[in-house]
Coordinates of C-alpha atoms and ligand atoms in Angstrom, one line a residue:
X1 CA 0.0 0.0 0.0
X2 CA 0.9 3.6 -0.8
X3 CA 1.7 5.5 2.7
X4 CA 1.0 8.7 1.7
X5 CA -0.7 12.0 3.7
X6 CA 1.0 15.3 4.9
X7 CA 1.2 17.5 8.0
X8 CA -1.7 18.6 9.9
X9 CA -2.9 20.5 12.8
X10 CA -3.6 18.4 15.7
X11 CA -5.4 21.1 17.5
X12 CA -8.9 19.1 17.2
X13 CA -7.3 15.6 17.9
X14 CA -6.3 12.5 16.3
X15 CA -10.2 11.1 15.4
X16 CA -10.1 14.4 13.3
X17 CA -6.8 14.0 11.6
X18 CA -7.9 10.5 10.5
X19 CA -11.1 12.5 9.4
X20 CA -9.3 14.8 7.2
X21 CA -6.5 12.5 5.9
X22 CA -9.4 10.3 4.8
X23 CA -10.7 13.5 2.8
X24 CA -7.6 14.1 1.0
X25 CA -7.0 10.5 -0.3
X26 CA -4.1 9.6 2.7
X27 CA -3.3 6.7 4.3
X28 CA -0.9 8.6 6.6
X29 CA -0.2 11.7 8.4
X30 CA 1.8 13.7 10.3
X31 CA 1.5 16.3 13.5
X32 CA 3.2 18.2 15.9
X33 CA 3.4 17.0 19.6
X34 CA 2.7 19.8 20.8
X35 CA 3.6 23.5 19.6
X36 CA 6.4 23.7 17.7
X37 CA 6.9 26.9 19.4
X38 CA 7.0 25.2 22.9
X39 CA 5.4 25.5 25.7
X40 CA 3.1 22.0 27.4
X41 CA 1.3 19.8 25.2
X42 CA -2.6 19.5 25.7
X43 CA -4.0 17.1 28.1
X44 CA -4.1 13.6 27.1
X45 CA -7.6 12.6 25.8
X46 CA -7.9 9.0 26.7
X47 CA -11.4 8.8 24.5
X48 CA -9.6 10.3 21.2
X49 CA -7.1 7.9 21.7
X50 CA -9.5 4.9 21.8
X51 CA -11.4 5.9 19.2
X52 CA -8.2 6.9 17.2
X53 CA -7.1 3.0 17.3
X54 CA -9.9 1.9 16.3
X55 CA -10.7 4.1 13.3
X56 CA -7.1 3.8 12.1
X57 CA -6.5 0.6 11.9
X58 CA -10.3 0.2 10.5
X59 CA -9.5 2.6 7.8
X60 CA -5.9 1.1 6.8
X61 CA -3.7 4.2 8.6
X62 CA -1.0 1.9 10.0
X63 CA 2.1 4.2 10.5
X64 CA 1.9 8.1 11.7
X65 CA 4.9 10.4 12.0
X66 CA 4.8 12.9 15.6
X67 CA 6.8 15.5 14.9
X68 CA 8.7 17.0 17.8
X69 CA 8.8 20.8 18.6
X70 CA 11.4 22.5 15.9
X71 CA 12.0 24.4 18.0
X72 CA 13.7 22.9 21.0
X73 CA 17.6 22.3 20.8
X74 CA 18.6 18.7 22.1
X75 CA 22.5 19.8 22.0
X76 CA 21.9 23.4 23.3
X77 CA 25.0 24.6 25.1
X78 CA 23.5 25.0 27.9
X79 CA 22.3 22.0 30.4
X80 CA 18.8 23.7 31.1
X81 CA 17.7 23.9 27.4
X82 CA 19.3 20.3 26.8
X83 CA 17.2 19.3 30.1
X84 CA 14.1 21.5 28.9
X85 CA 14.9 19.0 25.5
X86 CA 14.8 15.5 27.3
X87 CA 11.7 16.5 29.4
X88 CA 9.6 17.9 26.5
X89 CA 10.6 14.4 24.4
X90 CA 10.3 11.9 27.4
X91 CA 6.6 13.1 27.8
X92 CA 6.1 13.1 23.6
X93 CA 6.9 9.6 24.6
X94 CA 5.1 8.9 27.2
X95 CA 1.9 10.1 25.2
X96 CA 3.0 7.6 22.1
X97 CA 3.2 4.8 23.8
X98 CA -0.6 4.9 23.7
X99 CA -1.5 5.3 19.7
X100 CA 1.0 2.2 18.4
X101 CA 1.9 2.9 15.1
X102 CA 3.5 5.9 16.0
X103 CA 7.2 7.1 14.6
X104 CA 8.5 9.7 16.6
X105 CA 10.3 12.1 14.3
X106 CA 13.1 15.0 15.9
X107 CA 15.4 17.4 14.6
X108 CA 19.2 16.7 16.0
X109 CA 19.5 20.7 16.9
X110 CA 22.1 23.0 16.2
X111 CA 25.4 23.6 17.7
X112 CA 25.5 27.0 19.0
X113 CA 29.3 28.3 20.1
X114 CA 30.3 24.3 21.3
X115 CA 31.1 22.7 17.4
X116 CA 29.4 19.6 15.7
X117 CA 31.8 17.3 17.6
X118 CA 30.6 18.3 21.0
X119 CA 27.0 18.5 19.8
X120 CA 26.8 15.2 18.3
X121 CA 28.2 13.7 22.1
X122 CA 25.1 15.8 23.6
X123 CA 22.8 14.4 21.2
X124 CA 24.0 11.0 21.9
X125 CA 24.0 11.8 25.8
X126 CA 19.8 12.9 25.7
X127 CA 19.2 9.8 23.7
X128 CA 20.7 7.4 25.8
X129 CA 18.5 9.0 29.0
X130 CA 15.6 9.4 27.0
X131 CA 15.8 5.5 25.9
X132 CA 17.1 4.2 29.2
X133 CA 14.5 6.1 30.9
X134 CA 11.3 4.9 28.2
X135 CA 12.5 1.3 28.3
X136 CA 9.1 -0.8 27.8
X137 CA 8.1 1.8 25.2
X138 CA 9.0 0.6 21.5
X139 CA 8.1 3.5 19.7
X140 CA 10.4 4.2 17.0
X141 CA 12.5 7.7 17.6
X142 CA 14.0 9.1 14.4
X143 CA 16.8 11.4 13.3
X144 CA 16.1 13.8 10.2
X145 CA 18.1 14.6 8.0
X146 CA 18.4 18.5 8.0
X147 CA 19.7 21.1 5.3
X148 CA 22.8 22.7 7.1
X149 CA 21.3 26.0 7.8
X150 CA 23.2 28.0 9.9
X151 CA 24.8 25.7 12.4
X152 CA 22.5 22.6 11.8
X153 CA 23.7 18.8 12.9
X154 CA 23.0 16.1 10.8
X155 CA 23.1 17.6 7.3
X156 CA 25.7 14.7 6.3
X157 CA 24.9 11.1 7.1
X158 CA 28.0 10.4 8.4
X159 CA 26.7 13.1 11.6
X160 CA 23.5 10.6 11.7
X161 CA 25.8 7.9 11.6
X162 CA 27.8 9.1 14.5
X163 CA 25.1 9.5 16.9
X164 CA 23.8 6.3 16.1
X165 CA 27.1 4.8 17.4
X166 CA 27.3 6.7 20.2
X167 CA 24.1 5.7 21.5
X168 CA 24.3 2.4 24.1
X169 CA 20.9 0.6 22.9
X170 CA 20.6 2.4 19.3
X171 CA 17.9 -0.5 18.6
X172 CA 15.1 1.8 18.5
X173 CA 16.9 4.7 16.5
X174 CA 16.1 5.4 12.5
X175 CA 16.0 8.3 10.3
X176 CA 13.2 10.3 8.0
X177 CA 14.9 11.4 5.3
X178 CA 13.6 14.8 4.3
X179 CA 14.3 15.5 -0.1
X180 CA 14.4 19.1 0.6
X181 CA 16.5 18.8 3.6
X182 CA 19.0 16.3 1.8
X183 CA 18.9 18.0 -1.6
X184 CA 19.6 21.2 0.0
X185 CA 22.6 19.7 2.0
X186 CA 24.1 18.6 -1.3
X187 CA 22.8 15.0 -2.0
X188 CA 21.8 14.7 -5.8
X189 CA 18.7 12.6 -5.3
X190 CA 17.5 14.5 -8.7
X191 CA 20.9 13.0 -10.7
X192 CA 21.3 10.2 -8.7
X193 CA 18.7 9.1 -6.3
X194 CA 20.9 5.3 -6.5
X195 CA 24.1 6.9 -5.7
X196 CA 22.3 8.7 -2.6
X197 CA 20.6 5.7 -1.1
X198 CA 24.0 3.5 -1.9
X199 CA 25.8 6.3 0.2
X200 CA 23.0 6.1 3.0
X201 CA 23.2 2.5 3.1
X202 CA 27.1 2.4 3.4
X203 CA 27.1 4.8 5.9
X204 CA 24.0 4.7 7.9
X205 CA 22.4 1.4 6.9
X206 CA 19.4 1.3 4.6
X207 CA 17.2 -0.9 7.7
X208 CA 17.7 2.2 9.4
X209 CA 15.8 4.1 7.0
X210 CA 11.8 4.6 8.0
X211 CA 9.9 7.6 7.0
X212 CA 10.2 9.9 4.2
X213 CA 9.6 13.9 4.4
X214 CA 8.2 14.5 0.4
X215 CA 9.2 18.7 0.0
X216 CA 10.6 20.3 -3.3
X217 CA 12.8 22.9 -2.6
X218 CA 12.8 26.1 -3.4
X219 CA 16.8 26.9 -3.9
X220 CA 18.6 25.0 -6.1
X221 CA 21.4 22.1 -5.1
X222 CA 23.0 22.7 -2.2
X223 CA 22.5 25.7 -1.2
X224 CA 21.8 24.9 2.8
X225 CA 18.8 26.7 2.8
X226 CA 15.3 24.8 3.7
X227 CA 12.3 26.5 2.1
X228 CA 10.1 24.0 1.1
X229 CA 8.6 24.1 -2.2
X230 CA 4.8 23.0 -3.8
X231 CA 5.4 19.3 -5.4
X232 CA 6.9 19.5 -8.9
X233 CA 7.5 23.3 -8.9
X234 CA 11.1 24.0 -7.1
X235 CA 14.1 22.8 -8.0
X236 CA 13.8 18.8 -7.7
X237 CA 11.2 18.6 -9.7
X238 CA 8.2 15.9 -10.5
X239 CA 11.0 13.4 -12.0
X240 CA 12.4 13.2 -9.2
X241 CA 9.4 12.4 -6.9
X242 CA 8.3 9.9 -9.3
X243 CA 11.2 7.7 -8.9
X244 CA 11.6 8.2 -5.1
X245 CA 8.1 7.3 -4.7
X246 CA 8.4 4.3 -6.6
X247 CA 12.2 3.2 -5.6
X248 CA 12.1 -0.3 -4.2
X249 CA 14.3 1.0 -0.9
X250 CA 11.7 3.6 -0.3
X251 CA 8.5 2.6 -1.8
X252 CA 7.1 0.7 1.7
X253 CA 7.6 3.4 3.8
X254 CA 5.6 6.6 4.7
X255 CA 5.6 9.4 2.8
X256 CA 4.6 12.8 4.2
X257 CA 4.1 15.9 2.7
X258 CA 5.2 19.6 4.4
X259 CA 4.9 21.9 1.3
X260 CA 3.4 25.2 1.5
X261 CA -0.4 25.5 1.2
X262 CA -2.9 27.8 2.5
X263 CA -5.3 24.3 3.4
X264 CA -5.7 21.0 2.7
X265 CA -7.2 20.7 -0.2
X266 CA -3.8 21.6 -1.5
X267 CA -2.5 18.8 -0.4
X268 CA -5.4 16.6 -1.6
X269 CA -4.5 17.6 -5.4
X270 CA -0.6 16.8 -4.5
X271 CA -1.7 13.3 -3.2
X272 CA -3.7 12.9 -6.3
X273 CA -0.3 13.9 -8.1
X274 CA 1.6 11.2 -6.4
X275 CA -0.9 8.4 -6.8
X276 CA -1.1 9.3 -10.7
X277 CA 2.6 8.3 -10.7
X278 CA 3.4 5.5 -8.6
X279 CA 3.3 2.0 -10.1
X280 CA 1.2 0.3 -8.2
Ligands
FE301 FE1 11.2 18.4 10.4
FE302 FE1 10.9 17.6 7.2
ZN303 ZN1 12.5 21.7 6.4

């Protein structure tokens, strides 16, 4: 089955984001945890949850991606924004544990004055807590790959790669790979989508591999910038998403969308888009 949906609000709850991802043609979708601004997550509705389950797996949504806040900083410099970081995911957790299905999706953060060296240790150091303290819990928790704005970790795989490593029980750790994100950073998934998911699966490990953030880009190769661009109208262009869709290493996994649209009936005509070109 095609796993395919895009970001929504989850301010009326997950019954409703099945609701609309029904309404645009998805069979998956993607929220924030809470704010992406910060600031505490809404109470846990036990009867959304429940009905959630039900509907979901009823209606063939097996795999979701919760997004954590942007905006928190899991290597900050300093310990009370790292230990603002572990606290806001170790709750995200908490609250996952109940809708199974879930992949739990974070940005690595960005290395403000203390170097990509020391960051990727603090990375490492949160996930090892975060992990040792959620054992029980199997909800996946992934790694995205980012465009190297500013100071960004985890714009090369070999970054991803070495926070994997670092981390004691890395069993649970994968990575959504984001097309803007990587195609910004300088991976040629236009010229050579093989030759980028060879070089993921030498250094990172292709099992690792399981979600997939579906953006065009709105700068051209390389150019470490992340704006996000309609489907077929920046710089990757439709070729592209036609064969990443539809790549044997990819094609099982969820795709989400994140492009710019006013609402989402924009993203009912992209999903339309996508479904025209897969081979099925
Ligand atoms: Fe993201
Ligand atoms: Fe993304
Ligand atoms: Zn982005």
């Amino acid at each position: 089955m095609f796993k395919i949906g895009c970001h929504l609000s989850s301010s009326k709850g997950y019954v409703h984001m099945v609701e609309e991802t029904l309404s645009i043609g998805g069979t998956t979708f993607q929220f924030f945890t809470r704010n992406p601004r910060g600031g505490a997550a809404k109470p846990v509705d036990t009867d959304d949850i429940g009905r959630y389950n039900k509907t979901a797996s009823e209606n063939g949504i097996r795999e979701i991606i919760a997004h954590a806040p942007y905006t928190m900083n899991p290597c900050a410099a300093t310990e009370n924004l790292r230990e603002f970081s572990l606290n806001t995911m170790t709750d995200d957790l908490a609250r996952l544990s109940l809708t199974p299905g879930a992949l739990y999706n974070f940005h690595p953060g960005s290395h403000v004055g203390q170097g990509a060296d020391a960051a990727i240790e603090l990375i490492a150091g949160l996930l090892d807590k975060l992990l040792e303290a959620d054992a029980g819990n199997t909800t996946p928790v992934l790694l995205e790959t980012m465009a190297g704005k500013g100071s960004e970790v985890g714009s090369k795989f070999e970054e991803l790669r070495r926070i994997i490593d670092l981390v004691a029980d890395s069993s649970r750790l994968g990575v959504c790979l984001d097309t803007c994100h990587v195609y910004d950073a300088g991976y040629d998934i236009v010229n050579d989508l093989d030759g980028v998911l060879g070089e993921f699966d030498r250094v990172i490990g292709i099992g690792r591999l399981k979600a997939v953030h579906l953006n065009d880009s709105k700068n051209p190769f390389c150019s470490h910038k992340d704006r996000h661009e309609k489907i077929g109208q920046g710089s990757i262009g439709i070729d592209a998403f036609a064969k990443i869709i539809n790549h044997p290493a990819l094609r099982d996994l969820p795709f989400c969308l994140e492009t710019p649209h006013e609402d989402i009936s924009g993203y009912a005509g992209e999903i339309a888009l996508l479904k025209s070109l897969r081979n099925e």
